[in-house]
C-alpha atoms as an extended CHARMM CRD file, in Angstrom:
* protein
*
       198  EXT
         1         1  MET       CA             -8.1050000000      -13.0580000000       -3.0360000000  PROA      1               0.0000000000
         2         2  LEU       CA             -6.2950000000       -9.6190000000       -2.1370000000  PROA      2               0.0000000000
         3         3  GLU       CA             -8.5560000000       -6.3410000000       -3.0000000000  PROA      3               0.0000000000
         4         4  LEU       CA             -7.8160000000       -2.8240000000       -2.7440000000  PROA      4               0.0000000000
         5         5  HSD       CA            -10.5750000000       -0.5610000000       -3.2380000000  PROA      5               0.0000000000
         6         6  ASP       CA            -10.1290000000        3.1810000000       -3.5010000000  PROA      6               0.0000000000
         7         7  VAL       CA             -7.5330000000        2.9770000000       -1.1590000000  PROA      7               0.0000000000
         8         8  ILE       CA             -6.2510000000        6.6800000000       -0.0520000000  PROA      8               0.0000000000
         9         9  LEU       CA             -2.8480000000        6.6730000000        1.6600000000  PROA      9               0.0000000000
        10        10  LYS       CA             -0.0720000000        9.2890000000        2.0510000000  PROA      10              0.0000000000
        11        11  PRO       CA              2.2350000000       10.0290000000        0.0540000000  PROA      11              0.0000000000
        12        12  LEU       CA              0.2270000000        8.5160000000       -2.6880000000  PROA      12              0.0000000000
        13        13  LYS       CA             -1.2280000000       11.1100000000       -5.1150000000  PROA      13              0.0000000000
        14        14  GLN       CA             -4.1150000000        9.1120000000       -6.3040000000  PROA      14              0.0000000000
        15        15  THR       CA             -6.5890000000        6.2810000000       -5.1270000000  PROA      15              0.0000000000
        16        16  VAL       CA             -5.5590000000        2.6110000000       -5.6610000000  PROA      16              0.0000000000
        17        17  SER       CA             -7.9480000000       -0.1930000000       -6.5370000000  PROA      17              0.0000000000
        18        18  LEU       CA             -6.4280000000       -3.5240000000       -7.6090000000  PROA      18              0.0000000000
        19        19  THR       CA             -7.4600000000       -7.2280000000       -7.3770000000  PROA      19              0.0000000000
        20        20  VAL       CA             -4.9570000000      -10.1810000000       -7.1570000000  PROA      20              0.0000000000
        21        21  SER       CA             -6.3400000000      -13.4020000000       -7.2310000000  PROA      21              0.0000000000
        22        22  ASP       CA             -4.8190000000      -16.9010000000       -6.3100000000  PROA      22              0.0000000000
        23        23  GLY       CA             -2.2450000000      -17.9730000000       -8.8200000000  PROA      23              0.0000000000
        24        24  GLN       CA             -2.0900000000      -14.3520000000      -10.3090000000  PROA      24              0.0000000000
        25        25  LEU       CA              0.8340000000      -11.7680000000      -10.3700000000  PROA      25              0.0000000000
        26        26  ALA       CA              0.1160000000       -8.1440000000       -9.8670000000  PROA      26              0.0000000000
        27        27  CYS       CA              2.6390000000       -5.2910000000      -10.0870000000  PROA      27              0.0000000000
        28        28  ILE       CA              2.9260000000       -1.7490000000       -8.5150000000  PROA      28              0.0000000000
        29        29  SER       CA              5.0930000000        0.5010000000      -10.3770000000  PROA      29              0.0000000000
        30        30  GLY       CA              6.0270000000        4.0180000000      -10.4410000000  PROA      30              0.0000000000
        31        31  PRO       CA              8.8530000000        6.3310000000       -9.8120000000  PROA      31              0.0000000000
        32        32  LYS       CA             10.9820000000        6.5140000000       -6.6650000000  PROA      32              0.0000000000
        33        33  GLY       CA              9.4320000000        8.2320000000       -3.9850000000  PROA      33              0.0000000000
        34        34  ALA       CA              5.6430000000        7.5960000000       -5.2940000000  PROA      34              0.0000000000
        35        35  GLY       CA              4.8820000000        5.3970000000       -2.4190000000  PROA      35              0.0000000000
        36        36  LYS       CA              5.1200000000        1.9070000000       -3.6960000000  PROA      36              0.0000000000
        37        37  THR       CA              6.6070000000        0.5340000000       -0.6880000000  PROA      37              0.0000000000
        38        38  THR       CA              4.3690000000        2.4190000000        1.6000000000  PROA      38              0.0000000000
        39        39  LEU       CA              1.4320000000        0.7820000000       -0.1100000000  PROA      39              0.0000000000
        40        40  LEU       CA              2.9110000000       -2.5320000000        0.8470000000  PROA      40              0.0000000000
        41        41  ARG       CA              3.3040000000       -1.7490000000        4.3180000000  PROA      41              0.0000000000
        42        42  ALA       CA             -0.4580000000       -0.6870000000        4.5550000000  PROA      42              0.0000000000
        43        43  ILE       CA             -1.3930000000       -4.2050000000        2.9310000000  PROA      43              0.0000000000
        44        44  LEU       CA              0.5510000000       -5.8290000000        5.8510000000  PROA      44              0.0000000000
        45        45  GLY       CA             -1.0870000000       -3.8970000000        8.2180000000  PROA      45              0.0000000000
        46        46  LEU       CA              1.6920000000       -1.7320000000        9.3970000000  PROA      46              0.0000000000
        47        47  LEU       CA              0.0930000000        1.7090000000        8.2760000000  PROA      47              0.0000000000
        48        48  PRO       CA             -3.3950000000        2.6540000000        8.3860000000  PROA      48              0.0000000000
        49        49  ILE       CA             -5.2250000000        3.9460000000        5.3460000000  PROA      49              0.0000000000
        50        50  GLU       CA             -6.9530000000        7.1650000000        5.2290000000  PROA      50              0.0000000000
        51        51  GLY       CA             -9.9600000000        5.9430000000        2.7740000000  PROA      51              0.0000000000
        52        52  GLY       CA            -11.1830000000        3.1320000000        0.8620000000  PROA      52              0.0000000000
        53        53  HSD       CA            -10.6600000000       -0.5060000000        2.0460000000  PROA      53              0.0000000000
        54        54  ILE       CA             -8.4510000000       -3.4610000000        1.8960000000  PROA      54              0.0000000000
        55        55  SER       CA             -9.6360000000       -6.8280000000        2.0740000000  PROA      55              0.0000000000
        56        56  TYR       CA             -8.3540000000      -10.4470000000        1.8460000000  PROA      56              0.0000000000
        57        57  ASP       CA            -10.7160000000      -13.1560000000        1.0420000000  PROA      57              0.0000000000
        58        58  GLY       CA            -13.6100000000      -10.6810000000        1.6870000000  PROA      58              0.0000000000
        59        59  GLU       CA            -12.3950000000       -9.7810000000        5.2210000000  PROA      59              0.0000000000
        60        60  LEU       CA            -11.2200000000       -6.1630000000        6.0440000000  PROA      60              0.0000000000
        61        61  LEU       CA             -7.6240000000       -5.8840000000        6.6800000000  PROA      61              0.0000000000
        62        62  SER       CA             -6.7450000000       -3.2460000000        9.0270000000  PROA      62              0.0000000000
        63        63  PRO       CA             -3.7980000000       -2.7370000000       11.6470000000  PROA      63              0.0000000000
        64        64  LEU       CA             -6.0420000000       -4.2550000000       14.2910000000  PROA      64              0.0000000000
        65        65  SER       CA             -6.6980000000       -7.3780000000       12.0420000000  PROA      65              0.0000000000
        66        66  ALA       CA             -3.3240000000       -7.4310000000       10.5000000000  PROA      66              0.0000000000
        67        67  SER       CA             -1.5550000000       -9.9930000000       12.9030000000  PROA      67              0.0000000000
        68        68  TYR       CA             -4.3220000000      -12.8250000000       12.0830000000  PROA      68              0.0000000000
        69        69  PHE       CA             -3.8950000000      -12.0900000000        8.1720000000  PROA      69              0.0000000000
        70        70  ARG       CA             -0.1360000000      -12.0300000000        8.0550000000  PROA      70              0.0000000000
        71        71  ARG       CA             -0.2240000000      -15.7690000000        8.9020000000  PROA      71              0.0000000000
        72        72  PHE       CA             -1.0350000000      -16.3190000000        5.3550000000  PROA      72              0.0000000000
        73        73  MET       CA              1.2590000000      -13.8000000000        3.9120000000  PROA      73              0.0000000000
        74        74  SER       CA              5.2450000000      -13.5540000000        3.1900000000  PROA      74              0.0000000000
        75        75  TYR       CA              6.8340000000      -10.4110000000        2.4840000000  PROA      75              0.0000000000
        76        76  VAL       CA             10.2290000000       -9.9360000000        0.7710000000  PROA      76              0.0000000000
        77        77  PRO       CA             11.8020000000       -6.4190000000        1.5260000000  PROA      77              0.0000000000
        78        78  SER       CA             14.1800000000       -4.7200000000       -0.9210000000  PROA      78              0.0000000000
        79        79  ARG       CA             16.8370000000       -5.2370000000        1.8740000000  PROA      79              0.0000000000
        80        80  LEU       CA             16.9370000000       -7.2950000000        4.8220000000  PROA      80              0.0000000000
        81        81  MET       CA             18.7550000000       -5.8160000000        7.9830000000  PROA      81              0.0000000000
        82        82  PRO       CA             19.2960000000       -8.8620000000       10.3310000000  PROA      82              0.0000000000
        83        83  LEU       CA             18.2990000000       -8.4100000000       14.2830000000  PROA      83              0.0000000000
        84        84  PRO       CA             21.1730000000       -8.2780000000       16.6790000000  PROA      84              0.0000000000
        85        85  GLY       CA             22.6260000000      -11.6140000000       17.0490000000  PROA      85              0.0000000000
        86        86  GLN       CA             21.6450000000      -12.6750000000       13.5840000000  PROA      86              0.0000000000
        87        87  ASP       CA             25.1320000000      -12.4240000000       11.9710000000  PROA      87              0.0000000000
        88        88  ARG       CA             25.1380000000      -15.7390000000        9.9960000000  PROA      88              0.0000000000
        89        89  ILE       CA             23.3260000000      -16.7020000000        6.6920000000  PROA      89              0.0000000000
        90        90  CYS       CA             21.7150000000      -19.5690000000        8.8980000000  PROA      90              0.0000000000
        91        91  ASP       CA             20.6570000000      -17.0660000000       11.7720000000  PROA      91              0.0000000000
        92        92  VAL       CA             18.7670000000      -14.9010000000        9.3070000000  PROA      92              0.0000000000
        93        93  LEU       CA             17.2500000000      -17.7190000000        7.0420000000  PROA      93              0.0000000000
        94        94  ALA       CA             16.5350000000      -20.4810000000        9.6570000000  PROA      94              0.0000000000
        95        95  PRO       CA             13.2610000000      -18.5750000000       11.0860000000  PROA      95              0.0000000000
        96        96  LEU       CA             11.8170000000      -18.3990000000        7.6300000000  PROA      96              0.0000000000
        97        97  GLN       CA             12.2760000000      -22.2420000000        7.1710000000  PROA      97              0.0000000000
        98        98  PRO       CA              9.2060000000      -24.5790000000        7.1900000000  PROA      98              0.0000000000
        99        99  SER       CA              8.7860000000      -26.2740000000       10.6130000000  PROA      99              0.0000000000
       100       100  SER       CA              9.2890000000      -29.5140000000        8.7700000000  PROA      100             0.0000000000
       101       101  GLY       CA             12.0900000000      -30.7570000000        6.4740000000  PROA      101             0.0000000000
       102       102  LYS       CA             15.6170000000      -29.9940000000        5.4630000000  PROA      102             0.0000000000
       103       103  SER       CA             17.1470000000      -26.9880000000        4.8540000000  PROA      103             0.0000000000
       104       104  PRO       CA             15.8780000000      -25.6320000000        1.4710000000  PROA      104             0.0000000000
       105       105  LEU       CA             18.7910000000      -23.2150000000        1.3290000000  PROA      105             0.0000000000
       106       106  ARG       CA             20.4840000000      -23.1070000000       -2.3490000000  PROA      106             0.0000000000
       107       107  PHE       CA             22.9060000000      -20.6330000000       -3.3890000000  PROA      107             0.0000000000
       108       108  LEU       CA             23.9170000000      -19.0320000000       -6.7980000000  PROA      108             0.0000000000
       109       109  TRP       CA             27.5520000000      -19.5800000000       -6.3240000000  PROA      109             0.0000000000
       110       110  GLU       CA             29.5330000000      -22.7480000000       -6.5220000000  PROA      110             0.0000000000
       111       111  VAL       CA             30.6170000000      -24.0290000000       -2.8810000000  PROA      111             0.0000000000
       112       112  PRO       CA             32.3050000000      -27.0500000000       -1.9530000000  PROA      112             0.0000000000
       113       113  GLN       CA             30.3340000000      -27.3080000000        1.2970000000  PROA      113             0.0000000000
       114       114  VAL       CA             27.0120000000      -25.6420000000        1.8370000000  PROA      114             0.0000000000
       115       115  ASP       CA             27.3450000000      -25.9240000000        5.5770000000  PROA      115             0.0000000000
       116       116  GLU       CA             30.4290000000      -23.6630000000        5.5450000000  PROA      116             0.0000000000
       117       117  LYS       CA             28.4760000000      -21.2970000000        3.4610000000  PROA      117             0.0000000000
       118       118  GLU       CA             25.2950000000      -21.3110000000        5.9060000000  PROA      118             0.0000000000
       119       119  THR       CA             27.7960000000      -20.3870000000        8.8320000000  PROA      119             0.0000000000
       120       120  ALA       CA             29.2030000000      -17.4920000000        6.8100000000  PROA      120             0.0000000000
       121       121  PRO       CA             28.4630000000      -13.7620000000        7.5770000000  PROA      121             0.0000000000
       122       122  TRP       CA             25.0190000000      -12.6460000000        6.1890000000  PROA      122             0.0000000000
       123       123  PHE       CA             26.8850000000       -9.4460000000        4.9640000000  PROA      123             0.0000000000
       124       124  SER       CA             29.3480000000      -11.7940000000        2.9760000000  PROA      124             0.0000000000
       125       125  LEU       CA             26.4210000000      -12.3720000000        0.4650000000  PROA      125             0.0000000000
       126       126  THR       CA             25.8700000000       -9.5080000000       -2.2840000000  PROA      126             0.0000000000
       127       127  LEU       CA             22.6840000000       -7.5680000000       -2.1930000000  PROA      127             0.0000000000
       128       128  GLN       CA             21.4350000000       -9.5930000000       -4.9690000000  PROA      128             0.0000000000
       129       129  GLN       CA             22.4490000000      -12.8350000000       -3.4750000000  PROA      129             0.0000000000
       130       130  GLN       CA             20.4690000000      -11.8110000000        0.0780000000  PROA      130             0.0000000000
       131       131  TYR       CA             17.4370000000      -10.6830000000       -1.9150000000  PROA      131             0.0000000000
       132       132  LEU       CA             17.0770000000      -13.8560000000       -3.8560000000  PROA      132             0.0000000000
       133       133  GLU       CA             17.5940000000      -16.2410000000       -0.8530000000  PROA      133             0.0000000000
       134       134  LEU       CA             14.7320000000      -14.4900000000        0.7640000000  PROA      134             0.0000000000
       135       135  LEU       CA             12.7020000000      -15.0120000000       -2.1460000000  PROA      135             0.0000000000
       136       136  ARG       CA             13.6370000000      -18.8920000000       -2.3690000000  PROA      136             0.0000000000
       137       137  MET       CA             12.5450000000      -19.0830000000        1.1820000000  PROA      137             0.0000000000
       138       138  VAL       CA              9.2320000000      -17.5860000000        0.2250000000  PROA      138             0.0000000000
       139       139  VAL       CA              8.7480000000      -19.8820000000       -2.5720000000  PROA      139             0.0000000000
       140       140  VAL       CA              9.4250000000      -22.9700000000       -0.0910000000  PROA      140             0.0000000000
       141       141  ARG       CA              6.8430000000      -21.5800000000        2.4260000000  PROA      141             0.0000000000
       142       142  GLN       CA              4.0720000000      -21.6240000000        0.0210000000  PROA      142             0.0000000000
       143       143  ARG       CA              2.1160000000      -18.8070000000        1.4680000000  PROA      143             0.0000000000
       144       144  ARG       CA             -1.3110000000      -17.8710000000       -0.0950000000  PROA      144             0.0000000000
       145       145  LEU       CA             -0.4750000000      -14.1130000000       -0.4610000000  PROA      145             0.0000000000
       146       146  VAL       CA              3.1570000000      -12.8550000000       -1.3020000000  PROA      146             0.0000000000
       147       147  LEU       CA              4.1620000000       -9.3880000000       -1.4320000000  PROA      147             0.0000000000
       148       148  ILE       CA              7.7620000000       -8.6100000000       -2.9740000000  PROA      148             0.0000000000
       149       149  ASP       CA              9.3890000000       -5.2480000000       -2.9070000000  PROA      149             0.0000000000
       150       150  GLU       CA             11.9530000000       -4.3210000000       -5.5480000000  PROA      150             0.0000000000
       151       151  PRO       CA             15.4490000000       -5.1990000000       -4.8540000000  PROA      151             0.0000000000
       152       152  ALA       CA             17.7710000000       -2.6180000000       -3.3560000000  PROA      152             0.0000000000
       153       153  ALA       CA             20.5000000000       -3.2880000000       -5.9010000000  PROA      153             0.0000000000
       154       154  GLU       CA             19.8430000000       -3.9380000000       -9.8460000000  PROA      154             0.0000000000
       155       155  LEU       CA             19.8790000000       -7.4360000000      -10.6480000000  PROA      155             0.0000000000
       156       156  ASP       CA             22.5230000000       -8.5860000000      -13.2590000000  PROA      156             0.0000000000
       157       157  TRP       CA             21.4690000000      -11.0630000000      -16.0180000000  PROA      157             0.0000000000
       158       158  ASP       CA             21.6190000000      -14.3480000000      -14.1020000000  PROA      158             0.0000000000
       159       159  SER       CA             20.1570000000      -12.8720000000      -11.0180000000  PROA      159             0.0000000000
       160       160  HSD       CA             17.1530000000      -11.4260000000      -13.0360000000  PROA      160             0.0000000000
       161       161  ALA       CA             16.5920000000      -14.9250000000      -14.7730000000  PROA      161             0.0000000000
       162       162  GLU       CA             16.3720000000      -16.5300000000      -11.3230000000  PROA      162             0.0000000000
       163       163  PHE       CA             14.0690000000      -13.8160000000      -10.1340000000  PROA      163             0.0000000000
       164       164  MET       CA             11.7360000000      -14.3100000000      -13.0890000000  PROA      164             0.0000000000
       165       165  ASN       CA             11.8500000000      -17.9060000000      -12.4850000000  PROA      165             0.0000000000
       166       166  LEU       CA             10.9450000000      -17.6620000000       -8.6530000000  PROA      166             0.0000000000
       167       167  LEU       CA              7.9410000000      -15.5420000000       -9.6480000000  PROA      167             0.0000000000
       168       168  ARG       CA              6.5260000000      -18.0760000000      -11.8100000000  PROA      168             0.0000000000
       169       169  GLN       CA              7.0710000000      -20.9540000000       -9.2590000000  PROA      169             0.0000000000
       170       170  LEU       CA              5.0920000000      -18.7310000000       -6.8780000000  PROA      170             0.0000000000
       171       171  THR       CA              2.0560000000      -18.3030000000       -9.1910000000  PROA      171             0.0000000000
       172       172  ASP       CA              2.2300000000      -21.7790000000      -10.7240000000  PROA      172             0.0000000000
       173       173  GLY       CA              1.8470000000      -22.6210000000       -6.8830000000  PROA      173             0.0000000000
       174       174  GLY       CA             -1.2080000000      -20.8240000000       -6.4500000000  PROA      174             0.0000000000
       175       175  SER       CA             -0.1250000000      -17.9970000000       -4.7500000000  PROA      175             0.0000000000
       176       176  ALA       CA             -1.5510000000      -14.5150000000       -5.1320000000  PROA      176             0.0000000000
       177       177  VAL       CA              1.7150000000      -12.2490000000       -5.7170000000  PROA      177             0.0000000000
       178       178  LEU       CA              1.8770000000       -8.5290000000       -5.5510000000  PROA      178             0.0000000000
       179       179  VAL       CA              5.4060000000       -7.1290000000       -6.7090000000  PROA      179             0.0000000000
       180       180  VAL       CA              7.0070000000       -3.6700000000       -6.8350000000  PROA      180             0.0000000000
       181       181  SER       CA              8.6200000000       -3.2770000000      -10.0050000000  PROA      181             0.0000000000
       182       182  ASN       CA              9.5130000000       -1.2320000000      -13.1630000000  PROA      182             0.0000000000
       183       183  LEU       CA             11.1200000000       -4.0180000000      -15.0300000000  PROA      183             0.0000000000
       184       184  PRO       CA              9.5200000000       -4.6250000000      -18.5650000000  PROA      184             0.0000000000
       185       185  SER       CA              9.9710000000       -8.2440000000      -18.0800000000  PROA      185             0.0000000000
       186       186  VAL       CA              7.9270000000       -8.2390000000      -14.9910000000  PROA      186             0.0000000000
       187       187  LEU       CA              5.2990000000       -5.8820000000      -16.1700000000  PROA      187             0.0000000000
       188       188  GLY       CA              4.7230000000       -8.0870000000      -19.2940000000  PROA      188             0.0000000000
       189       189  MET       CA              3.7050000000      -11.0400000000      -17.3010000000  PROA      189             0.0000000000
       190       190  THR       CA              1.4650000000       -9.3470000000      -14.7870000000  PROA      190             0.0000000000
       191       191  ASP       CA             -2.3520000000       -9.6730000000      -14.7180000000  PROA      191             0.0000000000
       192       192  ASN       CA             -2.9090000000       -6.2950000000      -13.1510000000  PROA      192             0.0000000000
       193       193  VAL       CA             -0.6000000000       -3.1900000000      -12.9050000000  PROA      193             0.0000000000
       194       194  VAL       CA             -1.0530000000        0.0140000000      -10.9490000000  PROA      194             0.0000000000
       195       195  ASN       CA              1.1970000000        2.7590000000      -11.8330000000  PROA      195             0.0000000000
       196       196  LEU       CA              1.6980000000        5.2690000000       -9.1220000000  PROA      196             0.0000000000
       197       197  GLU       CA              2.2500000000        8.8210000000      -10.0360000000  PROA      197             0.0000000000
       198       198  ASP       CA              5.0140000000       10.8790000000       -8.8110000000  PROA      198             0.0000000000
């Protein structure tokens, strides 16, 4: 269970309290610049908070302890910029695969040979496709806590349906999921919502 209790963090204009239990979906909403992504980074332990506390299963999470807790987390950024040398789809996604089993890669578009698509450049995918491939990897990894930032590009109808399906798979699998979104469809299925002020 993830718990935020009276968290104070710049540029947030209010304290934040939120609980996300296993199998639940919670949402951070609010206008651009309100600090939604910044709050996710604090939960990941990449930024120190100025007040309150963040805990996971009752243990305090801080920049010093975060590396331990990140073993139980998965994070989907709004957009992934590959590291130097990670030019192909397989280079970007391979480190995210579970240590055993075949590649779980699957694509939104029809392809005659998946192997050829895996070796295609990462930037040959649209932003929507990149985002959904990362989210699919997170579903396969089955981590207990999943943090999902909103996509950099607006999701079209098919991508939105796949996004909602993947969120359900995560919660049905028992993950505690915290997603950044202003989508009414997401807000309507959440157990808890924090609306950040501009």
